[in-house]
Amino acid sequence: MELINKSFFQPPTLLLTGIPGLEAIQIWISIPLCVMYLISLLGNCIILFVIKMTSRLHEPQYIFLSMLATTDVGLSLSTLPTVLMVFLLNHREIEFHSCLTQMFFIHTFSSMESAILLAMAFDRFVAICNPLHYTMVLTSPRIIGMGIAAMVRGVVLMVPLPILLKRLSFCKDVILSHCYCYHPDVMKLACGPVRVNIIYGLSLVLCSFGVDAVFIVISYILILKTVLDIASEDGQLKALNTCVSHIFTVCIFYVPLIVLALIHRFGTFTSPLLHVTMANLFLFLTPVLNPLVYSLKTKQIRSVIYKVFKGRGNLFK
């Protein structure tokens, strides 16, 4: 009986993993990672500052962009402590409850980002397909309500994840596959029945990310249909040009997410390096590229940032 009690336990700590096979040069890998975090945090904060201080950017499109930037900051801050701890300090241990807390925030901000991308797709749909009613449909109270709904949905859906994991016992190795805590990864360390965890995790993915992705695709199908009905080629290009940044953001968010989900559920024999690569792309790439894409592609934001660095007066009018 004593042996059984020692075999089934809730581990006090878990071990994080860097990049398999590159442990000897992790200190050097930390340099580009630090640069990526700096770009993510600084870039998204600049976008938030510019939108807040520039009255002409207080429009639905840019309000949604500020929500996206806020979510990206939260996502970056959620992974920052453990990533730097592993790569910079070579410290792999994380306390079990701290791991569950990090996992909750990572999944919550990911769900919020998915919902905001859907809201941005809806914004483009109304702007292109029904421009005359744009201001009537996307009113300030409605935009605020959509942001609150994204936050509430993320929190409500993700709260059960750590609760369901805490009820499990762990009898396997306590080594995680990533440099942060990810629900399917932690769940794999458990022994005994995890059927409820698997069903809830799959339902969560389908009901949040899956539903959002479907509606985003439907929005762009309708947008494309409307664009093709525009007589002039210049008009078509102008309409599509307003969607390029959002389409790129959707792709860099959903493609690694889908691949990572498939790897964790069906990729038993895939390389550990593929696991790590997809996981890092999912959490690191989007917060880094979003501010760069929107700063370079959005003329209004680009011009204000340019004036800021030039030190001109009357910037935020």
Coordinates of C-alpha atoms in Angstrom, one line a residue:
M1 CA 0.0 0.0 0.0
E2 CA 2.9 2.4 0.8
L3 CA 4.4 1.7 -2.6
I4 CA 1.1 2.5 -4.3
N5 CA 0.8 5.7 -2.4
K6 CA 4.2 6.8 -3.5
S7 CA 3.5 5.8 -7.1
F8 CA 0.4 7.9 -7.5
F9 CA 0.9 11.5 -6.4
Q10 CA 0.5 15.2 -7.3
P11 CA 4.0 16.3 -8.1
P12 CA 5.4 19.3 -6.2
T13 CA 7.3 20.4 -9.3
L14 CA 7.4 19.7 -13.0
L15 CA 10.4 19.9 -15.3
L16 CA 10.2 22.2 -18.4
T17 CA 12.1 21.4 -21.6
G18 CA 14.0 23.7 -23.9
I19 CA 14.9 22.6 -27.5
P20 CA 15.8 18.9 -27.7
G21 CA 19.4 18.4 -28.8
L22 CA 20.3 22.0 -28.4
E23 CA 20.7 22.2 -24.6
A24 CA 24.4 23.2 -24.8
I25 CA 23.6 26.4 -26.7
Q26 CA 20.4 27.4 -24.9
I27 CA 22.1 30.5 -23.5
W28 CA 22.6 31.7 -27.1
I29 CA 19.1 30.8 -28.1
S30 CA 17.9 33.1 -25.2
I31 CA 19.2 36.1 -27.1
P32 CA 16.8 36.0 -30.1
L33 CA 14.0 35.0 -27.7
C34 CA 14.7 38.1 -25.6
V35 CA 14.6 40.2 -28.8
M36 CA 11.3 38.6 -29.8
Y37 CA 9.8 39.4 -26.4
L38 CA 11.1 43.0 -26.6
I39 CA 9.6 43.4 -30.1
S40 CA 6.3 41.9 -28.9
L41 CA 5.9 44.0 -25.7
L42 CA 7.3 47.2 -27.1
G43 CA 5.5 46.9 -30.5
N44 CA 2.1 46.1 -29.0
C45 CA 2.4 48.8 -26.4
I46 CA 3.3 51.4 -29.1
I47 CA 0.2 50.4 -31.0
L48 CA -1.9 50.8 -27.8
F49 CA -0.4 54.2 -27.1
V50 CA -0.8 55.4 -30.7
I51 CA -4.5 54.3 -30.9
K52 CA -5.3 55.8 -27.4
M53 CA -3.7 59.1 -28.1
T54 CA -4.8 59.6 -31.7
S55 CA -8.4 60.7 -31.9
R56 CA -8.8 59.8 -35.6
L57 CA -8.0 56.2 -34.8
H58 CA -10.9 55.9 -32.4
E59 CA -12.8 53.8 -34.9
P60 CA -14.0 50.2 -34.6
Q61 CA -11.2 48.7 -36.7
Y62 CA -8.5 50.2 -34.5
I63 CA -10.4 49.5 -31.3
F64 CA -10.4 45.9 -32.2
L65 CA -6.7 46.2 -33.0
S66 CA -6.0 47.6 -29.6
M67 CA -7.9 44.6 -28.1
L68 CA -5.7 42.3 -30.1
A69 CA -2.5 44.1 -29.0
T70 CA -3.6 43.9 -25.3
T71 CA -4.2 40.1 -25.7
D72 CA -0.8 39.7 -27.3
V73 CA 0.8 41.5 -24.4
G74 CA -1.0 39.2 -22.0
L75 CA 0.1 36.1 -24.0
S76 CA 3.7 37.2 -24.0
L77 CA 3.8 38.0 -20.3
S78 CA 2.2 34.5 -19.6
T79 CA 5.1 32.7 -21.2
L80 CA 8.0 35.1 -20.5
P81 CA 8.9 33.9 -16.9
T82 CA 9.4 30.2 -17.8
V83 CA 10.9 30.7 -21.2
L84 CA 13.6 33.0 -19.9
M85 CA 14.0 30.8 -16.8
V86 CA 14.7 27.7 -19.1
F87 CA 16.9 29.3 -21.8
L88 CA 18.6 32.1 -19.9
L89 CA 19.0 30.6 -16.4
N90 CA 18.9 26.9 -17.3
H91 CA 16.4 26.5 -14.5
R92 CA 13.7 23.9 -15.5
E93 CA 11.7 23.4 -12.4
I94 CA 8.2 24.9 -12.0
E95 CA 5.9 24.4 -9.1
F96 CA 2.8 22.3 -9.9
H97 CA 0.2 25.0 -9.1
S98 CA 2.3 27.7 -10.8
C99 CA 2.2 25.5 -13.9
L100 CA -1.6 25.3 -13.7
T101 CA -1.8 29.0 -13.3
Q102 CA 0.4 29.7 -16.3
M103 CA -1.6 27.1 -18.3
F104 CA -4.8 28.9 -17.4
F105 CA -3.6 32.3 -18.6
I106 CA -2.0 30.9 -21.8
H107 CA -5.2 29.2 -22.8
T108 CA -7.4 32.1 -21.7
F109 CA -5.5 34.7 -23.7
S110 CA -5.4 32.3 -26.7
S111 CA -9.2 31.9 -26.6
M112 CA -9.6 35.7 -26.3
E113 CA -7.3 36.2 -29.3
S114 CA -9.4 33.8 -31.4
A115 CA -12.6 35.7 -30.4
I116 CA -11.0 39.1 -31.2
L117 CA -9.9 37.8 -34.6
L118 CA -13.5 36.8 -35.3
A119 CA -14.7 40.2 -34.2
M120 CA -12.2 41.8 -36.6
A121 CA -13.4 39.6 -39.4
F122 CA -17.0 40.7 -38.6
D123 CA -15.7 44.3 -38.8
R124 CA -14.3 43.8 -42.2
F125 CA -17.4 42.0 -43.3
V126 CA -19.7 44.9 -42.3
A127 CA -17.2 47.5 -43.8
I128 CA -17.1 45.8 -47.2
C129 CA -20.5 44.1 -47.5
N130 CA -22.7 46.7 -45.8
P131 CA -20.7 50.0 -45.6
L132 CA -23.8 52.2 -45.3
H133 CA -24.7 50.6 -42.0
Y134 CA -21.2 50.3 -40.6
T135 CA -21.5 53.0 -37.9
M136 CA -25.0 51.8 -36.9
V137 CA -23.9 48.2 -36.6
L138 CA -20.6 48.7 -34.8
T139 CA -21.5 51.1 -32.1
S140 CA -19.2 51.8 -29.1
P141 CA -21.4 49.8 -26.7
R142 CA -21.5 46.9 -29.1
I143 CA -17.8 46.9 -29.6
I144 CA -17.2 47.0 -25.8
G145 CA -19.7 44.2 -25.4
M146 CA -17.8 42.1 -27.9
G147 CA -14.6 42.7 -26.0
I148 CA -16.1 41.8 -22.7
A149 CA -17.8 38.7 -24.2
A150 CA -14.4 37.5 -25.6
M151 CA -12.8 37.9 -22.1
V152 CA -15.7 36.2 -20.2
R153 CA -15.8 33.3 -22.7
G154 CA -12.0 32.8 -22.3
V155 CA -12.1 32.8 -18.5
V156 CA -15.3 30.6 -18.2
L157 CA -14.1 28.0 -20.7
M158 CA -10.6 27.7 -19.3
V159 CA -11.4 27.6 -15.5
P160 CA -12.2 23.9 -15.6
L161 CA -8.8 23.0 -17.1
P162 CA -6.7 23.3 -14.0
I163 CA -9.6 22.0 -11.8
L164 CA -9.8 18.8 -13.9
L165 CA -6.0 18.3 -13.8
K166 CA -5.9 18.8 -10.0
R167 CA -8.1 15.8 -9.5
L168 CA -5.7 13.5 -11.3
S169 CA -2.7 11.5 -10.0
F170 CA 0.7 11.5 -11.7
C171 CA 2.8 8.4 -11.8
K172 CA 4.8 9.0 -14.9
D173 CA 7.9 11.2 -15.5
V174 CA 7.2 14.8 -14.6
I175 CA 9.0 16.2 -17.7
L176 CA 7.0 18.5 -20.0
S177 CA 7.6 18.8 -23.7
H178 CA 7.7 22.6 -23.8
C179 CA 9.2 25.5 -21.9
Y180 CA 5.8 26.5 -20.7
C181 CA 2.7 24.6 -19.4
Y182 CA 0.2 23.5 -22.0
H183 CA -2.9 21.5 -21.1
P184 CA -2.5 18.4 -23.4
D185 CA 1.2 18.2 -22.4
V186 CA 0.5 18.3 -18.6
M187 CA -2.5 15.8 -19.1
K188 CA -0.2 13.2 -20.7
L189 CA 1.8 13.0 -17.4
A190 CA -1.2 11.7 -15.5
C191 CA -2.0 8.1 -14.9
G192 CA -5.5 6.6 -14.6
P193 CA -8.6 7.8 -16.4
V194 CA -8.2 11.1 -18.3
R195 CA -11.3 10.6 -20.4
V196 CA -13.1 13.6 -19.0
N197 CA -10.1 15.8 -19.6
I198 CA -9.7 14.6 -23.2
I199 CA -13.4 15.1 -23.9
Y200 CA -13.5 18.6 -22.3
G201 CA -10.3 19.6 -24.0
L202 CA -11.5 18.5 -27.4
S203 CA -15.0 20.1 -26.9
L204 CA -13.3 23.3 -25.8
V205 CA -11.2 23.5 -29.0
L206 CA -14.1 22.8 -31.2
C207 CA -16.5 25.1 -29.4
S208 CA -14.1 28.1 -29.2
F209 CA -11.3 28.0 -31.8
G210 CA -13.2 25.7 -34.2
V211 CA -16.4 27.8 -34.2
D212 CA -14.4 31.1 -34.5
A213 CA -12.4 29.7 -37.4
V214 CA -15.6 28.6 -39.2
F215 CA -17.2 32.0 -38.9
I216 CA -14.0 33.7 -40.0
V217 CA -14.0 31.6 -43.1
I218 CA -17.7 32.3 -43.8
S219 CA -17.0 36.0 -43.3
Y220 CA -14.3 36.0 -45.9
I221 CA -16.3 33.9 -48.4
L222 CA -19.0 36.6 -48.2
I223 CA -16.4 39.3 -48.5
L224 CA -14.9 37.7 -51.5
K225 CA -18.3 37.4 -53.1
T226 CA -19.0 41.1 -52.5
V227 CA -15.5 42.1 -53.8
L228 CA -16.0 40.1 -57.0
D229 CA -19.2 42.0 -57.7
I230 CA -17.3 45.3 -57.7
A231 CA -17.0 46.5 -61.2
S232 CA -13.6 48.1 -61.2
E233 CA -10.4 46.2 -60.6
D234 CA -9.0 49.1 -58.5
G235 CA -12.1 48.9 -56.2
Q236 CA -11.6 45.2 -55.8
L237 CA -7.9 45.6 -54.9
K238 CA -8.7 48.5 -52.5
A239 CA -11.3 46.4 -50.7
L240 CA -9.1 43.3 -50.4
N241 CA -6.2 45.5 -49.3
T242 CA -8.1 46.4 -46.1
C243 CA -8.2 42.6 -45.2
V244 CA -4.6 41.6 -45.9
S245 CA -3.3 42.3 -42.4
H246 CA -6.1 40.4 -40.8
I247 CA -5.8 37.4 -43.1
F248 CA -2.1 37.2 -42.3
T249 CA -2.8 37.4 -38.6
V250 CA -5.4 34.7 -38.8
C251 CA -3.1 32.4 -40.7
I252 CA -0.1 32.8 -38.3
F253 CA -2.5 32.2 -35.3
Y254 CA -4.6 29.2 -36.5
V255 CA -2.1 27.2 -38.6
P256 CA 0.4 26.5 -35.8
L257 CA -2.5 26.0 -33.4
I258 CA -4.2 23.4 -35.6
V259 CA -0.9 21.6 -36.2
L260 CA 0.0 21.6 -32.5
A261 CA -3.4 20.3 -31.5
L262 CA -3.1 17.4 -34.1
I263 CA 0.5 16.6 -32.9
H264 CA -0.6 16.3 -29.3
R265 CA -3.5 14.1 -30.1
F266 CA -2.3 11.9 -32.9
G267 CA 1.5 12.6 -33.3
T268 CA 2.8 9.9 -30.9
F269 CA 5.7 9.1 -33.3
T270 CA 6.6 12.6 -34.4
S271 CA 9.9 14.2 -33.6
P272 CA 10.1 16.1 -30.3
L273 CA 11.7 19.0 -32.3
L274 CA 8.4 19.3 -34.3
H275 CA 6.5 19.5 -31.1
V276 CA 8.7 22.3 -29.8
T277 CA 8.8 24.2 -33.1
M278 CA 5.0 24.3 -33.5
A279 CA 4.4 25.2 -29.9
N280 CA 6.9 28.1 -30.1
L281 CA 5.4 29.3 -33.4
F282 CA 2.0 29.3 -31.9
L283 CA 2.8 31.4 -28.8
F284 CA 5.8 33.5 -30.0
L285 CA 5.1 34.3 -33.6
T286 CA 1.7 35.9 -33.4
P287 CA 2.5 38.5 -30.6
V288 CA 5.8 39.4 -32.5
L289 CA 4.4 39.7 -36.0
N290 CA 1.1 41.3 -35.3
P291 CA 2.5 44.8 -34.3
L292 CA 5.0 44.6 -37.2
V293 CA 2.3 43.7 -39.8
Y294 CA -0.2 46.3 -38.6
S295 CA 2.5 49.0 -38.2
L296 CA 3.8 48.4 -41.7
K297 CA 0.5 47.7 -43.5
T298 CA -1.8 50.3 -41.8
K299 CA -1.0 53.7 -43.2
Q300 CA -2.7 55.7 -40.4
I301 CA -0.7 53.9 -37.7
R302 CA 2.5 54.0 -39.7
S303 CA 2.3 57.7 -40.3
V304 CA 1.7 58.5 -36.6
I305 CA 4.6 56.3 -35.5
Y306 CA 6.8 58.0 -38.1
K307 CA 5.9 61.4 -36.7
V308 CA 6.5 60.2 -33.2
F309 CA 10.1 59.3 -34.0
K310 CA 10.5 62.5 -36.0
G311 CA 9.4 64.4 -32.9
R312 CA 6.8 66.5 -34.6
G313 CA 4.1 68.4 -32.7
N314 CA 0.4 67.9 -32.8
L315 CA 0.8 64.2 -33.4
F316 CA -2.3 62.9 -31.8
K317 CA -5.1 64.9 -33.5

